[in-house]
XYZ file of N, CA and C in Angstrom:
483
model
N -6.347 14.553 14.878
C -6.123 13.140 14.597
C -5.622 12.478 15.865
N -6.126 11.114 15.960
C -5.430 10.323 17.135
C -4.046 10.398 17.283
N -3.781 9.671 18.407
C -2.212 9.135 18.201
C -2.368 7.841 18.811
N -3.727 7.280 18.797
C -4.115 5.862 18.984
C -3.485 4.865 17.691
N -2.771 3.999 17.897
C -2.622 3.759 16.856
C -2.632 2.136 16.614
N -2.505 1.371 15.250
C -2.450 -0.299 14.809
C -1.010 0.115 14.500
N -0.300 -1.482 14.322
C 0.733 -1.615 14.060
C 1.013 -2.672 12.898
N 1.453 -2.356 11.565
C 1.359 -3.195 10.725
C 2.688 -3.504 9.947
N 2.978 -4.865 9.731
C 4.243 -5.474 9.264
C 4.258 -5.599 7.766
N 5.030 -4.972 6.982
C 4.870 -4.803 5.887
C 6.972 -5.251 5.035
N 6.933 -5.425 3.961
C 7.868 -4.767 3.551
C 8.228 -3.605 3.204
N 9.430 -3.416 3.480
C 10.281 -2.283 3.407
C 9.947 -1.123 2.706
N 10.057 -1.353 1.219
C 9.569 -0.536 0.339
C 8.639 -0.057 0.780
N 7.394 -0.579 1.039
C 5.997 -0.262 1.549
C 5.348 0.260 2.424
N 6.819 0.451 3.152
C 6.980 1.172 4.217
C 6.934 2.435 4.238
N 8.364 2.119 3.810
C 8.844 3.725 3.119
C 7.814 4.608 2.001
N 7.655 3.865 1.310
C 6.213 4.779 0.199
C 5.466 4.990 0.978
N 4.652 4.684 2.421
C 3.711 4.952 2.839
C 3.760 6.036 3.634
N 4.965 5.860 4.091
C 5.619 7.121 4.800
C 6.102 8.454 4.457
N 6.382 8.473 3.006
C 6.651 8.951 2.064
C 5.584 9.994 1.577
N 4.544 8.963 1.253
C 3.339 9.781 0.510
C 2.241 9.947 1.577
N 2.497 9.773 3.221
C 1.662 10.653 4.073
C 2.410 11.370 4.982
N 3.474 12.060 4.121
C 4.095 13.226 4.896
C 5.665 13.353 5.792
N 5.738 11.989 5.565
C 7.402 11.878 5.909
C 7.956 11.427 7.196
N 6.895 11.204 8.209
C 6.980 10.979 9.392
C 5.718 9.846 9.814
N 6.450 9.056 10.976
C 6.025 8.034 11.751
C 5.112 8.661 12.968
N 4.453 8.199 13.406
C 3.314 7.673 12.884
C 2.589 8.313 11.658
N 1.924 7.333 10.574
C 1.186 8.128 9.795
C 0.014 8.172 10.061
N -0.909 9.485 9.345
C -2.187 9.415 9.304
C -2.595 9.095 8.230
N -3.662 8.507 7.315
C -4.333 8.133 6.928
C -5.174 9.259 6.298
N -5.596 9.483 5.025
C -6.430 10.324 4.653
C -7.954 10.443 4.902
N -8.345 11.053 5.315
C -9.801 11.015 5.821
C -10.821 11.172 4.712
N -11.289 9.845 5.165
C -12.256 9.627 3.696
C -11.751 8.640 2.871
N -10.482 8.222 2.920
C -9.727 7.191 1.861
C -10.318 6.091 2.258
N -9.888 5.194 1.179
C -10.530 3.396 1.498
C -9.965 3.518 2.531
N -8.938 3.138 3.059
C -8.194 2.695 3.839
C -8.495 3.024 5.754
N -8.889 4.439 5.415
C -9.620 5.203 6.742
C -10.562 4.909 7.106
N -11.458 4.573 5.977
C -12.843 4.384 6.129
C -12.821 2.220 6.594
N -11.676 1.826 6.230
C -11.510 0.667 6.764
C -11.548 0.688 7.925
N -10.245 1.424 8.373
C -10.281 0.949 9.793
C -11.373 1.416 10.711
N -12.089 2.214 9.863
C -12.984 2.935 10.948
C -14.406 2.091 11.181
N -14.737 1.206 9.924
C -15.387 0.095 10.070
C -14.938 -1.449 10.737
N -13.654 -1.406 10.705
C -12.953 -2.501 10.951
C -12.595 -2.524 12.733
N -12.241 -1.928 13.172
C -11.542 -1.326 14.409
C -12.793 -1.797 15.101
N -12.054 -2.638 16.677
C -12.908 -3.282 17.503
C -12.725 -2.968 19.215
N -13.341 -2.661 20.151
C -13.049 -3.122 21.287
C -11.854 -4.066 21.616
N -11.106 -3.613 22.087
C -10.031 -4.571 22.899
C -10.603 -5.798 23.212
N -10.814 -6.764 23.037
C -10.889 -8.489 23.747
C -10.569 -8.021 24.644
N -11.122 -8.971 25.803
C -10.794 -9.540 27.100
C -9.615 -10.427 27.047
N -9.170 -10.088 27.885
C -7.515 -10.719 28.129
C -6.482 -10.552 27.103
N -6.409 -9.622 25.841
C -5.770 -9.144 25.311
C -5.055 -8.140 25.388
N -3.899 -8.076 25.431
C -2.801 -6.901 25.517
C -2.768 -6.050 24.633
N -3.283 -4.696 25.138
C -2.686 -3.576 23.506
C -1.460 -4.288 22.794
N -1.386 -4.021 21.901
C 0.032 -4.579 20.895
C 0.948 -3.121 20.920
N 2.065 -3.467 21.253
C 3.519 -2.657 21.226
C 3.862 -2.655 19.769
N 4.856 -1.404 19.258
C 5.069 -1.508 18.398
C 5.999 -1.988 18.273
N 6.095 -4.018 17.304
C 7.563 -4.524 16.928
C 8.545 -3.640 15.914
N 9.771 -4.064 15.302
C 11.033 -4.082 14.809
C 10.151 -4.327 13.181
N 10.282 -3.541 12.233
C 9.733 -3.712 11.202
C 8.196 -3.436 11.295
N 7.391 -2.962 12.045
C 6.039 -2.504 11.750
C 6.372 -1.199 11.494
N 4.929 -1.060 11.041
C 4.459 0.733 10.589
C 3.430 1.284 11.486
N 3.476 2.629 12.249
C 2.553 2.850 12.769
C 1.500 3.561 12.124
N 0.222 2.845 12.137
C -0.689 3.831 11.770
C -1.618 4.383 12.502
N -2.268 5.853 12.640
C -3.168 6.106 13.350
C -4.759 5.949 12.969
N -5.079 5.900 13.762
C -6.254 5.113 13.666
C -7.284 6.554 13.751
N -8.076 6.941 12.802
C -8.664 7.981 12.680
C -9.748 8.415 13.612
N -10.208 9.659 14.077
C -10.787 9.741 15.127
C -11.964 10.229 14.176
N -13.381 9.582 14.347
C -14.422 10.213 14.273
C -15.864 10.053 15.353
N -16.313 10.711 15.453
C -17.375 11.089 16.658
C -18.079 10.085 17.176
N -18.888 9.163 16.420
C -19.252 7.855 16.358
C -18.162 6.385 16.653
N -17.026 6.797 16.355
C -16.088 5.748 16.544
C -14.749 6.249 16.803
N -14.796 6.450 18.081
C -13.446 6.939 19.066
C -12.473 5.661 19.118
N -11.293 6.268 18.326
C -10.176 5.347 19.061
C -9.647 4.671 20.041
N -9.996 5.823 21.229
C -9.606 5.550 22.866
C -10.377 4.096 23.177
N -11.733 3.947 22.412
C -12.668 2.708 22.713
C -12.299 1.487 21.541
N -12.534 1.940 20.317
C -12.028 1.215 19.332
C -10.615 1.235 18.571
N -10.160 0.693 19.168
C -8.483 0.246 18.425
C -7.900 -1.058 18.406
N -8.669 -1.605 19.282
C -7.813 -3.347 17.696
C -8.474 -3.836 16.862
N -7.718 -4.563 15.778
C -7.902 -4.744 14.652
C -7.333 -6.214 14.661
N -7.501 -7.059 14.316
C -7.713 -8.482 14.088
C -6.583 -8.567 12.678
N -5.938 -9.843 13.072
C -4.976 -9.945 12.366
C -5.723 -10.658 11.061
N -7.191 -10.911 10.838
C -7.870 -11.240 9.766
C -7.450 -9.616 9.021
N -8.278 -8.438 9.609
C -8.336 -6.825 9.706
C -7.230 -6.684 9.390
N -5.925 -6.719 9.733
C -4.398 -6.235 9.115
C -4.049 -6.786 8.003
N -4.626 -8.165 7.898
C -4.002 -8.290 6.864
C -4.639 -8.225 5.390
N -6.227 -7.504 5.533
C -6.808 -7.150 4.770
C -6.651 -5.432 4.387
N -6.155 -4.907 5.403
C -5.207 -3.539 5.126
C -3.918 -3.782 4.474
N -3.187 -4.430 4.702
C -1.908 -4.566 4.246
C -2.258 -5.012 2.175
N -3.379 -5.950 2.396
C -3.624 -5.552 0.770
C -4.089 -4.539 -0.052
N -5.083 -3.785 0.807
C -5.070 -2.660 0.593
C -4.047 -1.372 0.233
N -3.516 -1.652 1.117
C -2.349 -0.421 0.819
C -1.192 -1.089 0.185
N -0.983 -2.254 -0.419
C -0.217 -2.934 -1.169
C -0.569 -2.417 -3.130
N -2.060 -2.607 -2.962
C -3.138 -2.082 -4.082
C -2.962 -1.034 -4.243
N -2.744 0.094 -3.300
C -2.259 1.575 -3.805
C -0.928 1.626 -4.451
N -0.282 0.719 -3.965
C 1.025 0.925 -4.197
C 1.123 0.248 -5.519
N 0.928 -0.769 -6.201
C 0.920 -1.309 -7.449
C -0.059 -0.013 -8.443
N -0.536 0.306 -8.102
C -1.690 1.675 -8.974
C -0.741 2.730 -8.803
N 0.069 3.299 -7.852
C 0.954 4.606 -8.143
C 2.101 3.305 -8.679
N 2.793 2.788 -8.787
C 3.837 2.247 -9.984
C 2.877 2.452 -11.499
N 1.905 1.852 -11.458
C 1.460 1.782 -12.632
C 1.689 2.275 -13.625
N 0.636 3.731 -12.420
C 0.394 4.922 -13.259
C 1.827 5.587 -14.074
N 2.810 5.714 -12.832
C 4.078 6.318 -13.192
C 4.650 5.392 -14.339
N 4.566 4.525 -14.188
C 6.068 3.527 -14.851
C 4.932 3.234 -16.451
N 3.751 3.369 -16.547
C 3.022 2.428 -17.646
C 2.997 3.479 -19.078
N 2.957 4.462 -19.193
C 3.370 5.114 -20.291
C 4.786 5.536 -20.713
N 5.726 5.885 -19.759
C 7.132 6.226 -19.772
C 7.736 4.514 -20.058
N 7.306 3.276 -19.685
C 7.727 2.441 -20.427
C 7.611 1.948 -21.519
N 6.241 2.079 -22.546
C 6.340 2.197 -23.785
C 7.535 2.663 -24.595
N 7.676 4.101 -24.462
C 8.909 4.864 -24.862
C 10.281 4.356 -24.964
N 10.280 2.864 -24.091
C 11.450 2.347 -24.447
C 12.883 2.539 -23.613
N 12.402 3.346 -22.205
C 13.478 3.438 -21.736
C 13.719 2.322 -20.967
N 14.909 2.287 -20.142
C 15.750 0.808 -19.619
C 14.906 0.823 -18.715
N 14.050 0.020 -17.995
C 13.153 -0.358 -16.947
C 13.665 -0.210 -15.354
N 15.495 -0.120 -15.493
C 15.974 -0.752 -14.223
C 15.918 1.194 -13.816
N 16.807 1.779 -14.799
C 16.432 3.612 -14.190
C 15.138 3.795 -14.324
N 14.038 3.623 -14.956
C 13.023 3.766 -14.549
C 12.678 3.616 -12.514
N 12.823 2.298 -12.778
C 12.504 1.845 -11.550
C 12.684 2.993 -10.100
N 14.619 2.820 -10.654
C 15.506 3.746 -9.268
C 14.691 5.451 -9.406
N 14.188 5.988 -10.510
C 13.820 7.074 -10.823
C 12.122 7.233 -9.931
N 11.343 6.348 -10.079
C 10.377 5.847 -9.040
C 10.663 5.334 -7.691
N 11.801 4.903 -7.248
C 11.962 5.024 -5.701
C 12.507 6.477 -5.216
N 13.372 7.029 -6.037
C 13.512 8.149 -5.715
C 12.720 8.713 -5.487
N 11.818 9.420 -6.045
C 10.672 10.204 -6.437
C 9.901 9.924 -4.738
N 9.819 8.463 -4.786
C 8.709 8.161 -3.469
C 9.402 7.586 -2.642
N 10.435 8.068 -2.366
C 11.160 8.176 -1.064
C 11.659 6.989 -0.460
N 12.040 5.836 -1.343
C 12.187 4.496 -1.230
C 13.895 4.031 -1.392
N 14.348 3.991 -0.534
C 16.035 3.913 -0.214
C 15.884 2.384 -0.848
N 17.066 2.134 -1.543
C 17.450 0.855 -1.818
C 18.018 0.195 -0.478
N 17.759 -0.887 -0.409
C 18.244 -2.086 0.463
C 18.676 -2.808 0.373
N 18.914 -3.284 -1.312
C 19.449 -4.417 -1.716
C 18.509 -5.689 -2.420
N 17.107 -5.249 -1.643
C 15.885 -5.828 -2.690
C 14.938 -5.319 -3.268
N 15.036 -3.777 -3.018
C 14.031 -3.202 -3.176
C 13.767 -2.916 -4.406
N 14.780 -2.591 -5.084
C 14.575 -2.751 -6.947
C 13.706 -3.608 -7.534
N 14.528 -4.999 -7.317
C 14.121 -6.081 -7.869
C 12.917 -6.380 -7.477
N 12.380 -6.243 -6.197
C 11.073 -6.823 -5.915
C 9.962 -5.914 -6.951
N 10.141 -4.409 -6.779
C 9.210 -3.318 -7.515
C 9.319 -3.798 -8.882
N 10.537 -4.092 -9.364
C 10.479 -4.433 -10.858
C 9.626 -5.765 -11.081
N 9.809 -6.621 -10.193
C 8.778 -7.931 -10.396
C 7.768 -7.385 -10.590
N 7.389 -6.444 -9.396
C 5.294 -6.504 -9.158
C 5.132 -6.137 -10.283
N 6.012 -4.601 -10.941
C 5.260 -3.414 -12.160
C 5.322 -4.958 -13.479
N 6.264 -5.933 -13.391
C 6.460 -6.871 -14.689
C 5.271 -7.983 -14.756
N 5.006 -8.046 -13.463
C 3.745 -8.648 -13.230
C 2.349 -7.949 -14.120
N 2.153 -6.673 -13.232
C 1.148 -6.008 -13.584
C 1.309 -5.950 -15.132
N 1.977 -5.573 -15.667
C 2.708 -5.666 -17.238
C 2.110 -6.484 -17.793
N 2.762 -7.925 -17.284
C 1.855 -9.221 -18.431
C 0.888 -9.210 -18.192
N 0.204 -8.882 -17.232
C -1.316 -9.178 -16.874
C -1.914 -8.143 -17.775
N -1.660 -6.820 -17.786
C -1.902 -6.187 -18.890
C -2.032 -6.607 -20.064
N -1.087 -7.333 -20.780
C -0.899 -7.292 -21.830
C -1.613 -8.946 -22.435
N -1.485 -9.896 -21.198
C -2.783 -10.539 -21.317
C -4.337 -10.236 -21.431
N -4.496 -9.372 -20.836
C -5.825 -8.612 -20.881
C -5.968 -7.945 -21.966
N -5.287 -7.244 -22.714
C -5.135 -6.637 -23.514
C -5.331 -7.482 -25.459
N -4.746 -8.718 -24.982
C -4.447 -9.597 -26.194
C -5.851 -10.568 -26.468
N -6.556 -10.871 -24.961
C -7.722 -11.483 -25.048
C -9.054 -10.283 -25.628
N -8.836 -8.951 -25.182
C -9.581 -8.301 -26.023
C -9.507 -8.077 -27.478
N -8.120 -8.429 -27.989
C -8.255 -8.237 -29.138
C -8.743 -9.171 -30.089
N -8.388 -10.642 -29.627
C -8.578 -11.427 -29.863
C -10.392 -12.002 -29.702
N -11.439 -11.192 -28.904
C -12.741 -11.220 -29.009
C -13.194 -10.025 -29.774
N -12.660 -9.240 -30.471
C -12.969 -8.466 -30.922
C -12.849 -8.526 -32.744
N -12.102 -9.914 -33.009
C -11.642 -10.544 -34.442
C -12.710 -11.060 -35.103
N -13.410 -10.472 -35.776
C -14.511 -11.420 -36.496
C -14.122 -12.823 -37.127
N -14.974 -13.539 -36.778
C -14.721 -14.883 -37.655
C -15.481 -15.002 -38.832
C-alpha cells in the first residue's frame, strides 16, 4: 500500500470510527475493492499546475491513496475538493449503516438509547468529547424517523380501500 496520501476534514467521531475500523492507526488504508477505494482510484488526479501538494492540517484524517498498476499514486494524488467532499459522504454513509445496523434491533427491546449509544462508541473506538453522544444520537434518531416514515407510508399503500 502507498503512503501517498489525501487529507480529509471530518468530525471527530468520524474520525475516530474510521480509524478504529481500519486498524487503529494513522494513516489509514482503505479496503481494496471498497466503494470508497475504488473512488479514489477513479477520482484521484494529476497534481494541477501551480498547485501545492496539501500538508496535513489540525483536524484532518490521513488517507492512503491505494496503489494499483494502472493508477500509481506517485502520479495520481489530488483530489478536488468537489472529490473530498464526495468521500467525506461516503464514508459518513458507512458510518450511519454500522449505527444502524448495531443500534436498530437492540432499540426495539426498549433499552435507554443514551447507553446504547456510549455502548456503540465504545465498541468503535469513539472517545467522548463532549459532543460526540449527542451528535450520534441525532443522526441514529434521524435515520429512525425516516424509517419509520418509510415504514408508515408502506403501510398505509398497502390498506385497501
Amino acid at each position: 500500500m502507498s503512503q501517498i496520501c489525501i487529507y480529509l476534514k471530518m468530525p471527530s467521531y468520524l474520525r475516530q470510527w474510521l480509524i478504529h475500523r481500519h486498524g487503529g492507526s494513522e494513516p489509514i488504508s482503505l479496503v481494496r475493492g471498497s466503494a470508497e477505494s475504488d473512488f479514489l482510484k477513479k477520482s484521484t488526479s494529476k497534481l494541477p499546475d501551480g498547485v501545492m501538494p496539501p500538508r496535513q492540517q489540525e483536524g484532518e484524517l490521513a488517507i492512503c491513496i491505494p496503489y494499483y498498476k494502472c493508477h500509481d499514486p506517485r502520479t495520481y494524488n489530488y483530489l478536488s475538493k468537489n472529490g473530498k467532499s464526495c468521500l467525506l459522504e461516503m464514508l459518513k454513509n458507512d458510518f450511519k449503516v454500522d449505527l444502524w445496523e448495531y443500534l436498530h434491533d437492540i432499540d426495539r427491546c426498549g433499552s435507554e438509547l443514551n447507553g446504547l449509544i456510549y455502548q456503540f462508541m465504545e465498541l468503535r473506538g469513539i472517545k467522548e468529547d463532549g459532543t460526540s453522544s449527542d451528535t450520534i444520537k441525532k443522526i441514529y434518531q434521524r435515520k429512525r424517523n425516516s424509517y419509520k416514515t418509510a415504514q408508515n407510508r408502506k403501510k398505509k399503500k398497502n390498506i385497501p380501500t
